[in-house]
Amino acid sequence: MEFAIGLAMLVIAVALIYVGLPDRQGGSPRFLRFEAASVLYPPLILVFIAIGTAQVVFSLD
């Protein structure tokens, strides 16, 4: 169960990274054009990566 939760969190992190990529013209996604979103979005992704990785590593024990 812990392994599945960890993998789910890592999948969410990858999805957040994909959603936040700029388009072909280099424009930011609409939700990242606000100053608060550009400050809070990267730490949110890092939290999902860190907790997901920790869950996967500790479930392998």
PDB file of N, CA and C in Angstrom:
ATOM      1  N   MET A   1       0.822  -1.195   0.000  1.00  0.00           N
ATOM      2  CA  MET A   1       0.000   0.000   0.000  1.00  0.00           C
ATOM      3  C   MET A   1       0.863   1.254   0.000  1.00  0.00           C
ATOM      4  N   GLU A   2       1.915   1.253   0.810  1.00  0.00           N
ATOM      5  CA  GLU A   2       2.790   2.423   0.862  1.00  0.00           C
ATOM      6  C   GLU A   2       3.486   2.643  -0.476  1.00  0.00           C
ATOM      7  N   PHE A   3       3.853   1.529  -1.127  1.00  0.00           N
ATOM      8  CA  PHE A   3       4.513   1.625  -2.425  1.00  0.00           C
ATOM      9  C   PHE A   3       3.586   2.265  -3.452  1.00  0.00           C
ATOM     10  N   ALA A   4       2.322   1.888  -3.440  1.00  0.00           N
ATOM     11  CA  ALA A   4       1.348   2.445  -4.382  1.00  0.00           C
ATOM     12  C   ALA A   4       1.114   3.930  -4.126  1.00  0.00           C
ATOM     13  N   ILE A   5       1.061   4.313  -2.867  1.00  0.00           N
ATOM     14  CA  ILE A   5       0.880   5.729  -2.532  1.00  0.00           C
ATOM     15  C   ILE A   5       2.087   6.534  -2.999  1.00  0.00           C
ATOM     16  N   GLY A   6       3.284   6.005  -2.779  1.00  0.00           N
ATOM     17  CA  GLY A   6       4.492   6.687  -3.229  1.00  0.00           C
ATOM     18  C   GLY A   6       4.539   6.842  -4.734  1.00  0.00           C
ATOM     19  N   LEU A   7       4.191   5.781  -5.451  1.00  0.00           N
ATOM     20  CA  LEU A   7       4.163   5.870  -6.914  1.00  0.00           C
ATOM     21  C   LEU A   7       3.107   6.858  -7.392  1.00  0.00           C
ATOM     22  N   ALA A   8       1.963   6.880  -6.727  1.00  0.00           N
ATOM     23  CA  ALA A   8       0.914   7.831  -7.098  1.00  0.00           C
ATOM     24  C   ALA A   8       1.386   9.264  -6.903  1.00  0.00           C
ATOM     25  N   MET A   9       2.103   9.523  -5.826  1.00  0.00           N
ATOM     26  CA  MET A   9       2.613  10.877  -5.587  1.00  0.00           C
ATOM     27  C   MET A   9       3.654  11.263  -6.634  1.00  0.00           C
ATOM     28  N   LEU A  10       4.483  10.320  -7.044  1.00  0.00           N
ATOM     29  CA  LEU A  10       5.464  10.604  -8.091  1.00  0.00           C
ATOM     30  C   LEU A  10       4.781  10.848  -9.437  1.00  0.00           C
ATOM     31  N   VAL A  11       3.718  10.122  -9.708  1.00  0.00           N
ATOM     32  CA  VAL A  11       2.961  10.351 -10.943  1.00  0.00           C
ATOM     33  C   VAL A  11       2.306  11.728 -10.917  1.00  0.00           C
ATOM     34  N   ILE A  12       1.788  12.127  -9.769  1.00  0.00           N
ATOM     35  CA  ILE A  12       1.202  13.466  -9.637  1.00  0.00           C
ATOM     36  C   ILE A  12       2.266  14.529  -9.872  1.00  0.00           C
ATOM     37  N   ALA A  13       3.478  14.324  -9.342  1.00  0.00           N
ATOM     38  CA  ALA A  13       4.558  15.288  -9.543  1.00  0.00           C
ATOM     39  C   ALA A  13       4.914  15.409 -11.016  1.00  0.00           C
ATOM     40  N   VAL A  14       4.995  14.285 -11.717  1.00  0.00           N
ATOM     41  CA  VAL A  14       5.302  14.323 -13.153  1.00  0.00           C
ATOM     42  C   VAL A  14       4.180  15.026 -13.915  1.00  0.00           C
ATOM     43  N   ALA A  15       2.938  14.779 -13.538  1.00  0.00           N
ATOM     44  CA  ALA A  15       1.813  15.445 -14.190  1.00  0.00           C
ATOM     45  C   ALA A  15       1.851  16.950 -13.946  1.00  0.00           C
ATOM     46  N   LEU A  16       2.199  17.367 -12.735  1.00  0.00           N
ATOM     47  CA  LEU A  16       2.301  18.796 -12.441  1.00  0.00           C
ATOM     48  C   LEU A  16       3.419  19.450 -13.245  1.00  0.00           C
ATOM     49  N   ILE A  17       4.529  18.739 -13.417  1.00  0.00           N
ATOM     50  CA  ILE A  17       5.622  19.272 -14.230  1.00  0.00           C
ATOM     51  C   ILE A  17       5.162  19.424 -15.675  1.00  0.00           C
ATOM     52  N   TYR A  18       4.478  18.411 -16.196  1.00  0.00           N
ATOM     53  CA  TYR A  18       4.005  18.456 -17.579  1.00  0.00           C
ATOM     54  C   TYR A  18       2.999  19.590 -17.783  1.00  0.00           C
ATOM     55  N   VAL A  19       2.094  19.768 -16.843  1.00  0.00           N
ATOM     56  CA  VAL A  19       1.081  20.819 -16.954  1.00  0.00           C
ATOM     57  C   VAL A  19       1.725  22.205 -16.903  1.00  0.00           C
ATOM     58  N   GLY A  20       2.817  22.343 -16.169  1.00  0.00           N
ATOM     59  CA  GLY A  20       3.459  23.639 -16.011  1.00  0.00           C
ATOM     60  C   GLY A  20       4.440  24.017 -17.106  1.00  0.00           C
ATOM     61  N   LEU A  21       4.652  23.135 -18.086  1.00  0.00           N
ATOM     62  CA  LEU A  21       5.579  23.452 -19.171  1.00  0.00           C
ATOM     63  C   LEU A  21       5.025  24.575 -20.046  1.00  0.00           C
ATOM     64  N   PRO A  22       5.910  25.432 -20.569  1.00  0.00           N
ATOM     65  CA  PRO A  22       5.437  26.485 -21.473  1.00  0.00           C
ATOM     66  C   PRO A  22       5.007  25.899 -22.820  1.00  0.00           C
ATOM     67  N   ASP A  23       4.193  26.672 -23.545  1.00  0.00           N
ATOM     68  CA  ASP A  23       3.770  26.214 -24.865  1.00  0.00           C
ATOM     69  C   ASP A  23       4.882  26.447 -25.892  1.00  0.00           C
ATOM     70  N   ARG A  24       4.610  26.167 -27.146  1.00  0.00           N
ATOM     71  CA  ARG A  24       5.644  26.262 -28.185  1.00  0.00           C
ATOM     72  C   ARG A  24       6.158  27.688 -28.385  1.00  0.00           C
ATOM     73  N   GLN A  25       5.338  28.681 -28.089  1.00  0.00           N
ATOM     74  CA  GLN A  25       5.755  30.074 -28.221  1.00  0.00           C
ATOM     75  C   GLN A  25       6.495  30.579 -26.988  1.00  0.00           C
ATOM     76  N   GLY A  26       6.589  29.763 -25.957  1.00  0.00           N
ATOM     77  CA  GLY A  26       7.299  30.143 -24.745  1.00  0.00           C
ATOM     78  C   GLY A  26       6.432  30.796 -23.692  1.00  0.00           C
ATOM     79  N   GLY A  27       5.134  30.833 -23.917  1.00  0.00           N
ATOM     80  CA  GLY A  27       4.227  31.441 -22.948  1.00  0.00           C
ATOM     81  C   GLY A  27       3.919  30.503 -21.793  1.00  0.00           C
ATOM     82  N   SER A  28       3.801  31.077 -20.623  1.00  0.00           N
ATOM     83  CA  SER A  28       3.472  30.282 -19.437  1.00  0.00           C
ATOM     84  C   SER A  28       2.012  29.852 -19.479  1.00  0.00           C
ATOM     85  N   PRO A  29       1.696  28.747 -18.816  1.00  0.00           N
ATOM     86  CA  PRO A  29       0.281  28.373 -18.702  1.00  0.00           C
ATOM     87  C   PRO A  29      -0.500  29.465 -17.977  1.00  0.00           C
ATOM     88  N   ARG A  30      -1.781  29.513 -18.237  1.00  0.00           N
ATOM     89  CA  ARG A  30      -2.609  30.601 -17.716  1.00  0.00           C
ATOM     90  C   ARG A  30      -2.558  30.706 -16.195  1.00  0.00           C
ATOM     91  N   PHE A  31      -2.543  29.572 -15.498  1.00  0.00           N
ATOM     92  CA  PHE A  31      -2.563  29.617 -14.037  1.00  0.00           C
ATOM     93  C   PHE A  31      -1.215  30.020 -13.443  1.00  0.00           C
ATOM     94  N   LEU A  32      -0.132  29.994 -14.225  1.00  0.00           N
ATOM     95  CA  LEU A  32       1.179  30.394 -13.712  1.00  0.00           C
ATOM     96  C   LEU A  32       1.519  31.848 -14.020  1.00  0.00           C
ATOM     97  N   ARG A  33       0.616  32.578 -14.593  1.00  0.00           N
ATOM     98  CA  ARG A  33       0.887  33.979 -14.932  1.00  0.00           C
ATOM     99  C   ARG A  33       0.742  34.908 -13.736  1.00  0.00           C
ATOM    100  N   PHE A  34       0.177  34.406 -12.656  1.00  0.00           N
ATOM    101  CA  PHE A  34       0.040  35.208 -11.449  1.00  0.00           C
ATOM    102  C   PHE A  34       1.276  35.020 -10.583  1.00  0.00           C
ATOM    103  N   GLU A  35       1.671  36.065  -9.884  1.00  0.00           N
ATOM    104  CA  GLU A  35       2.923  36.031  -9.125  1.00  0.00           C
ATOM    105  C   GLU A  35       2.912  34.985  -8.014  1.00  0.00           C
ATOM    106  N   ALA A  36       1.807  34.856  -7.317  1.00  0.00           N
ATOM    107  CA  ALA A  36       1.748  33.887  -6.214  1.00  0.00           C
ATOM    108  C   ALA A  36       1.869  32.453  -6.727  1.00  0.00           C
ATOM    109  N   ALA A  37       1.302  32.165  -7.883  1.00  0.00           N
ATOM    110  CA  ALA A  37       1.372  30.804  -8.428  1.00  0.00           C
ATOM    111  C   ALA A  37       2.797  30.443  -8.810  1.00  0.00           C
ATOM    112  N   SER A  38       3.531  31.385  -9.370  1.00  0.00           N
ATOM    113  CA  SER A  38       4.909  31.082  -9.769  1.00  0.00           C
ATOM    114  C   SER A  38       5.820  30.898  -8.559  1.00  0.00           C
ATOM    115  N   VAL A  39       5.413  31.406  -7.406  1.00  0.00           N
ATOM    116  CA  VAL A  39       6.197  31.222  -6.184  1.00  0.00           C
ATOM    117  C   VAL A  39       5.825  29.905  -5.497  1.00  0.00           C
ATOM    118  N   LEU A  40       4.568  29.515  -5.533  1.00  0.00           N
ATOM    119  CA  LEU A  40       4.100  28.335  -4.805  1.00  0.00           C
ATOM    120  C   LEU A  40       4.160  27.040  -5.613  1.00  0.00           C
ATOM    121  N   TYR A  41       4.159  27.118  -6.931  1.00  0.00           N
ATOM    122  CA  TYR A  41       4.091  25.916  -7.764  1.00  0.00           C
ATOM    123  C   TYR A  41       5.342  25.040  -7.666  1.00  0.00           C
ATOM    124  N   PRO A  42       6.566  25.579  -7.780  1.00  0.00           N
ATOM    125  CA  PRO A  42       7.758  24.716  -7.665  1.00  0.00           C
ATOM    126  C   PRO A  42       7.890  24.002  -6.317  1.00  0.00           C
ATOM    127  N   PRO A  43       7.654  24.660  -5.182  1.00  0.00           N
ATOM    128  CA  PRO A  43       7.723  23.910  -3.919  1.00  0.00           C
ATOM    129  C   PRO A  43       6.664  22.814  -3.819  1.00  0.00           C
ATOM    130  N   LEU A  44       5.501  23.030  -4.407  1.00  0.00           N
ATOM    131  CA  LEU A  44       4.464  21.999  -4.402  1.00  0.00           C
ATOM    132  C   LEU A  44       4.946  20.755  -5.142  1.00  0.00           C
ATOM    133  N   ILE A  45       5.586  20.953  -6.282  1.00  0.00           N
ATOM    134  CA  ILE A  45       6.128  19.824  -7.041  1.00  0.00           C
ATOM    135  C   ILE A  45       7.226  19.128  -6.243  1.00  0.00           C
ATOM    136  N   LEU A  46       8.098  19.904  -5.616  1.00  0.00           N
ATOM    137  CA  LEU A  46       9.178  19.308  -4.831  1.00  0.00           C
ATOM    138  C   LEU A  46       8.649  18.507  -3.645  1.00  0.00           C
ATOM    139  N   VAL A  47       7.568  18.953  -3.036  1.00  0.00           N
ATOM    140  CA  VAL A  47       6.968  18.218  -1.922  1.00  0.00           C
ATOM    141  C   VAL A  47       6.449  16.868  -2.400  1.00  0.00           C
ATOM    142  N   PHE A  48       5.764  16.852  -3.545  1.00  0.00           N
ATOM    143  CA  PHE A  48       5.271  15.582  -4.079  1.00  0.00           C
ATOM    144  C   PHE A  48       6.419  14.651  -4.431  1.00  0.00           C
ATOM    145  N   ILE A  49       7.496  15.186  -5.005  1.00  0.00           N
ATOM    146  CA  ILE A  49       8.652  14.348  -5.345  1.00  0.00           C
ATOM    147  C   ILE A  49       9.301  13.797  -4.078  1.00  0.00           C
ATOM    148  N   ALA A  50       9.503  14.644  -3.077  1.00  0.00           N
ATOM    149  CA  ALA A  50      10.188  14.213  -1.853  1.00  0.00           C
ATOM    150  C   ALA A  50       9.373  13.175  -1.085  1.00  0.00           C
ATOM    151  N   ILE A  51       8.094  13.442  -0.884  1.00  0.00           N
ATOM    152  CA  ILE A  51       7.278  12.509  -0.115  1.00  0.00           C
ATOM    153  C   ILE A  51       7.054  11.217  -0.893  1.00  0.00           C
ATOM    154  N   GLY A  52       6.855  11.315  -2.194  1.00  0.00           N
ATOM    155  CA  GLY A  52       6.684  10.118  -3.005  1.00  0.00           C
ATOM    156  C   GLY A  52       7.922   9.246  -3.006  1.00  0.00           C
ATOM    157  N   THR A  53       9.094   9.869  -3.133  1.00  0.00           N
ATOM    158  CA  THR A  53      10.344   9.113  -3.105  1.00  0.00           C
ATOM    159  C   THR A  53      10.554   8.471  -1.739  1.00  0.00           C
ATOM    160  N   ALA A  54      10.272   9.208  -0.677  1.00  0.00           N
ATOM    161  CA  ALA A  54      10.424   8.652   0.668  1.00  0.00           C
ATOM    162  C   ALA A  54       9.487   7.460   0.878  1.00  0.00           C
ATOM    163  N   GLN A  55       8.255   7.577   0.406  1.00  0.00           N
ATOM    164  CA  GLN A  55       7.309   6.461   0.540  1.00  0.00           C
ATOM    165  C   GLN A  55       7.805   5.225  -0.201  1.00  0.00           C
ATOM    166  N   VAL A  56       8.309   5.420  -1.412  1.00  0.00           N
ATOM    167  CA  VAL A  56       8.784   4.281  -2.204  1.00  0.00           C
ATOM    168  C   VAL A  56       9.994   3.643  -1.544  1.00  0.00           C
ATOM    169  N   VAL A  57      10.941   4.460  -1.091  1.00  0.00           N
ATOM    170  CA  VAL A  57      12.164   3.923  -0.483  1.00  0.00           C
ATOM    171  C   VAL A  57      11.846   3.174   0.805  1.00  0.00           C
ATOM    172  N   PHE A  58      11.010   3.747   1.660  1.00  0.00           N
ATOM    173  CA  PHE A  58      10.707   3.096   2.930  1.00  0.00           C
ATOM    174  C   PHE A  58       9.800   1.881   2.766  1.00  0.00           C
ATOM    175  N   SER A  59       9.055   1.813   1.672  1.00  0.00           N
ATOM    176  CA  SER A  59       8.215   0.632   1.464  1.00  0.00           C
ATOM    177  C   SER A  59       9.029  -0.553   0.963  1.00  0.00           C
ATOM    178  N   LEU A  60      10.221  -0.307   0.441  1.00  0.00           N
ATOM    179  CA  LEU A  60      11.072  -1.390  -0.045  1.00  0.00           C
ATOM    180  C   LEU A  60      11.775  -2.125   1.089  1.00  0.00           C
ATOM    181  N   ASP A  61      11.714  -1.576   2.272  1.00  0.00           N
ATOM    182  CA  ASP A  61      12.404  -2.176   3.422  1.00  0.00           C
ATOM    183  C   ASP A  61      11.800  -3.447   3.887  1.00  0.00           C
TER     184      ASP A  61
END
